[in-house]
Amino acid sequence: MYRHHRVLQVMENAQVALTSLFGAFMADPALLPRDWMELCRAAGDTITARVVCDYIAGMTDSFALQEYRRIFHMEFPL
């Protein structure tokens, strides 16, 4: 069941969405909520990477898709 092509496609799409969110937040930490942004240092540094990872790790699926829409101004097909 978990190796079914439709399940695998959804998992691959989710990985693309999360990778895109990570890249956007790393490039511009101002996209994060203010309290998270204040924990960051410079765009792309290791402290910022840890903050971004923690922020993304706490997201539900629906919130991740909502953030994707907010940042990229488009729906993400899952």
Coordinates of N, CA, C and O in Angstrom, one line a residue:
M1 N 0.8 -1.2 0.0 CA 0.0 0.0 0.0 C 0.9 1.3 0.0 O 0.6 2.2 -0.7
Y2 N 1.9 1.3 0.8 CA 2.7 2.5 0.9 C 3.7 2.6 -0.3 O 4.3 3.7 -0.4
R3 N 3.8 1.6 -1.1 CA 4.6 1.7 -2.3 C 3.7 1.9 -3.5 O 4.2 1.8 -4.7
H4 N 2.5 2.1 -3.3 CA 1.6 2.4 -4.5 C 2.0 3.7 -5.1 O 2.4 4.6 -4.5
H5 N 1.9 3.7 -6.4 CA 2.5 4.9 -7.2 C 1.8 6.2 -6.8 O 2.4 7.3 -6.7
R6 N 0.5 6.2 -6.4 CA -0.2 7.4 -6.0 C 0.3 7.9 -4.7 O 0.5 9.1 -4.5
V7 N 0.5 7.0 -3.8 CA 1.1 7.3 -2.4 C 2.5 7.9 -2.6 O 2.8 8.9 -2.0
L8 N 3.3 7.2 -3.4 CA 4.7 7.7 -3.6 C 4.7 9.1 -4.3 O 5.5 9.9 -3.9
Q9 N 3.8 9.3 -5.2 CA 3.7 10.7 -5.8 C 3.3 11.7 -4.8 O 3.9 12.8 -4.8
V10 N 2.4 11.5 -3.9 CA 2.0 12.5 -2.9 C 3.2 12.7 -2.0 O 3.5 13.9 -1.6
M11 N 4.0 11.7 -1.6 CA 5.1 11.8 -0.8 C 6.2 12.7 -1.5 O 6.8 13.5 -0.8
E12 N 6.4 12.4 -2.7 CA 7.4 13.2 -3.5 C 7.0 14.7 -3.6 O 7.8 15.6 -3.4
N13 N 5.7 14.9 -3.8 CA 5.2 16.3 -3.9 C 5.4 17.0 -2.6 O 5.7 18.2 -2.5
A14 N 5.1 16.3 -1.5 CA 5.2 16.9 -0.2 C 6.7 17.3 0.1 O 7.0 18.3 0.6
Q15 N 7.6 16.4 -0.3 CA 9.0 16.7 -0.2 C 9.4 17.9 -1.0 O 10.2 18.8 -0.5
V16 N 8.9 18.1 -2.2 CA 9.2 19.3 -3.0 C 8.7 20.5 -2.3 O 9.3 21.6 -2.2
A17 N 7.5 20.5 -1.7 CA 6.9 21.6 -1.0 C 7.7 22.0 0.2 O 8.0 23.2 0.4
L18 N 8.1 21.0 1.0 CA 8.9 21.3 2.2 C 10.3 21.9 1.8 O 10.8 22.8 2.5
T19 N 10.9 21.3 0.8 CA 12.2 21.8 0.4 C 12.1 23.2 -0.1 O 12.9 24.1 0.2
S20 N 11.0 23.5 -0.8 CA 10.8 24.9 -1.3 C 10.6 25.9 -0.2 O 11.1 27.0 -0.2
L21 N 9.8 25.5 0.8 CA 9.6 26.3 2.0 C 10.9 26.5 2.7 O 11.2 27.7 3.1
F22 N 11.7 25.5 2.9 CA 13.0 25.6 3.6 C 13.9 26.6 2.8 O 14.4 27.5 3.5
G23 N 13.9 26.5 1.5 CA 14.8 27.4 0.7 C 14.3 28.9 0.9 O 15.1 29.8 1.0
A24 N 13.0 29.1 0.8 CA 12.4 30.4 0.9 C 12.7 31.0 2.3 O 13.1 32.2 2.4
F25 N 12.5 30.3 3.4 CA 12.8 30.8 4.7 C 14.2 31.0 4.9 O 14.6 32.0 5.6
M26 N 15.1 30.2 4.4 CA 16.5 30.4 4.5 C 17.0 31.6 3.8 O 17.9 32.4 4.3
A27 N 16.4 31.9 2.6 CA 16.8 33.0 1.8 C 16.3 34.3 2.4 O 16.9 35.4 2.3
D28 N 15.1 34.3 3.0 CA 14.5 35.5 3.6 C 13.8 35.1 4.9 O 12.6 34.9 4.9
P29 N 14.6 35.2 6.0 CA 13.9 34.8 7.3 C 12.8 35.8 7.7 O 12.0 35.4 8.6
A30 N 12.7 36.9 7.1 CA 11.5 37.8 7.3 C 10.2 37.2 6.9 O 9.2 37.7 7.4
L31 N 10.2 36.1 6.2 CA 9.0 35.4 5.8 C 8.4 34.6 7.0 O 7.3 34.2 7.0
L32 N 9.3 34.4 8.0 CA 8.9 33.7 9.2 C 8.0 34.6 10.1 O 8.2 35.8 10.0
P33 N 7.2 34.0 11.0 CA 6.6 34.9 12.0 C 7.6 35.6 12.8 O 8.7 35.1 13.0
R34 N 7.3 36.8 13.3 CA 8.2 37.7 14.0 C 9.0 36.9 15.1 O 10.2 37.1 15.2
D35 N 8.3 36.2 16.0 CA 9.0 35.5 17.1 C 10.1 34.5 16.6 O 11.1 34.3 17.2
W36 N 9.8 33.8 15.5 CA 10.7 32.9 14.9 C 11.8 33.7 14.2 O 13.0 33.3 14.3
M37 N 11.5 34.7 13.5 CA 12.5 35.5 12.8 C 13.5 36.1 13.7 O 14.7 36.1 13.4
E38 N 13.1 36.5 14.9 CA 14.0 37.1 15.9 C 15.0 36.1 16.4 O 16.1 36.5 16.9
L39 N 14.8 34.8 16.2 CA 15.7 33.8 16.7 C 16.8 33.6 15.6 O 17.8 32.9 15.9
C40 N 16.6 34.1 14.4 CA 17.5 33.8 13.3 C 18.7 34.9 13.3 O 18.6 35.9 14.0
R41 N 19.7 34.5 12.6 CA 20.8 35.5 12.4 C 20.7 35.8 10.9 O 19.7 36.2 10.4
A42 N 21.8 35.7 10.2 CA 21.8 36.1 8.8 C 21.1 35.0 7.9 O 21.1 33.8 8.3
A43 N 20.6 35.4 6.8 CA 20.0 34.4 5.9 C 21.1 33.4 5.5 O 22.2 33.7 5.2
G44 N 20.7 32.1 5.6 CA 21.6 31.1 5.1 C 22.6 30.6 6.2 O 23.3 29.6 5.9
D45 N 22.7 31.1 7.4 CA 23.6 30.6 8.4 C 23.0 29.4 9.1 O 21.9 29.1 9.0
T46 N 23.9 28.8 9.9 CA 23.5 27.5 10.6 C 22.4 27.8 11.7 O 21.6 26.9 11.9
I47 N 22.5 28.9 12.4 CA 21.4 29.2 13.4 C 20.1 29.4 12.7 O 19.1 28.8 13.2
T48 N 20.1 30.1 11.6 CA 18.8 30.3 10.9 C 18.3 28.9 10.3 O 17.1 28.6 10.4
A49 N 19.2 28.1 9.9 CA 18.8 26.7 9.4 C 18.1 25.9 10.5 O 17.1 25.3 10.2
R50 N 18.7 26.0 11.7 CA 18.1 25.3 12.8 C 16.7 25.8 13.1 O 15.7 25.1 13.4
V51 N 16.5 27.1 13.1 CA 15.2 27.8 13.4 C 14.2 27.4 12.4 O 13.1 27.0 12.7
V52 N 14.6 27.4 11.1 CA 13.7 27.1 10.0 C 13.3 25.6 10.1 O 12.2 25.3 9.9
C53 N 14.3 24.8 10.4 CA 14.0 23.3 10.5 C 12.9 23.1 11.6 O 12.0 22.4 11.4
D54 N 13.1 23.8 12.7 CA 12.2 23.6 13.9 C 10.8 24.2 13.5 O 9.8 23.6 13.9
Y55 N 10.8 25.3 12.8 CA 9.5 25.9 12.4 C 8.8 24.9 11.5 O 7.6 24.6 11.7
I56 N 9.4 24.4 10.5 CA 8.8 23.5 9.5 C 8.4 22.2 10.2 O 7.3 21.7 9.9
A57 N 9.2 21.7 11.1 CA 8.9 20.4 11.8 C 7.6 20.5 12.6 O 6.9 19.5 12.8
G58 N 7.3 21.7 13.1 CA 6.1 21.9 13.8 C 4.8 22.1 13.0 O 3.7 22.3 13.6
M59 N 4.9 22.2 11.7 CA 3.8 22.4 10.8 C 2.9 21.2 10.7 O 3.4 20.1 10.5
T60 N 1.6 21.4 10.6 CA 0.7 20.3 10.1 C 0.8 20.4 8.6 O 1.3 21.3 8.0
D61 N 0.2 19.3 8.0 CA 0.2 19.3 6.5 C -0.6 20.5 6.0 O -0.1 21.2 5.0
S62 N -1.7 20.8 6.5 CA -2.6 21.9 6.0 C -1.9 23.2 6.2 O -2.0 24.1 5.4
F63 N -1.2 23.4 7.3 CA -0.5 24.7 7.6 C 0.7 24.8 6.6 O 0.9 25.9 6.1
A64 N 1.4 23.7 6.3 CA 2.5 23.8 5.4 C 2.0 24.2 4.0 O 2.6 25.1 3.3
L65 N 0.8 23.7 3.6 CA 0.3 24.1 2.3 C -0.2 25.5 2.3 O -0.1 26.3 1.3
Q66 N -0.7 26.0 3.4 CA -1.1 27.4 3.6 C 0.1 28.3 3.5 O 0.0 29.3 2.8
E67 N 1.2 27.9 4.1 CA 2.4 28.7 4.0 C 2.9 28.7 2.6 O 3.4 29.8 2.1
Y68 N 2.8 27.6 1.9 CA 3.3 27.5 0.5 C 2.5 28.5 -0.3 O 3.1 29.3 -1.1
R69 N 1.2 28.5 -0.1 CA 0.3 29.5 -0.9 C 0.7 30.9 -0.5 O 0.7 31.8 -1.4
R70 N 0.9 31.2 0.7 CA 1.3 32.6 1.1 C 2.6 33.0 0.5 O 2.7 34.2 0.0
I71 N 3.6 32.2 0.5 CA 4.9 32.6 0.0 C 5.0 32.6 -1.5 O 5.6 33.5 -2.1
F72 N 4.5 31.6 -2.1 CA 4.7 31.4 -3.5 C 3.4 31.8 -4.4 O 3.5 31.8 -5.6
H73 N 2.4 32.2 -3.7 CA 1.1 32.7 -4.3 C 0.6 31.8 -5.4 O 0.2 32.1 -6.4
M74 N 0.6 30.5 -5.0 CA 0.1 29.4 -5.8 C -0.3 28.2 -5.0 O 0.3 28.0 -4.0
E75 N -1.2 27.4 -5.5 CA -1.6 26.2 -4.9 C -0.5 25.1 -5.2 O 0.2 25.2 -6.2
F76 N -0.3 24.2 -4.2 CA 0.6 23.1 -4.5 C -0.2 21.9 -4.6 O -0.9 21.5 -3.7
P77 N 0.0 21.2 -5.8 CA -0.8 20.0 -6.0 C -0.3 18.8 -5.2 O 0.9 18.5 -5.3
L78 N -1.1 18.2 -4.4 CA -0.7 17.0 -3.7 C -1.6 15.9 -4.1 O -2.0 15.3 -4.8

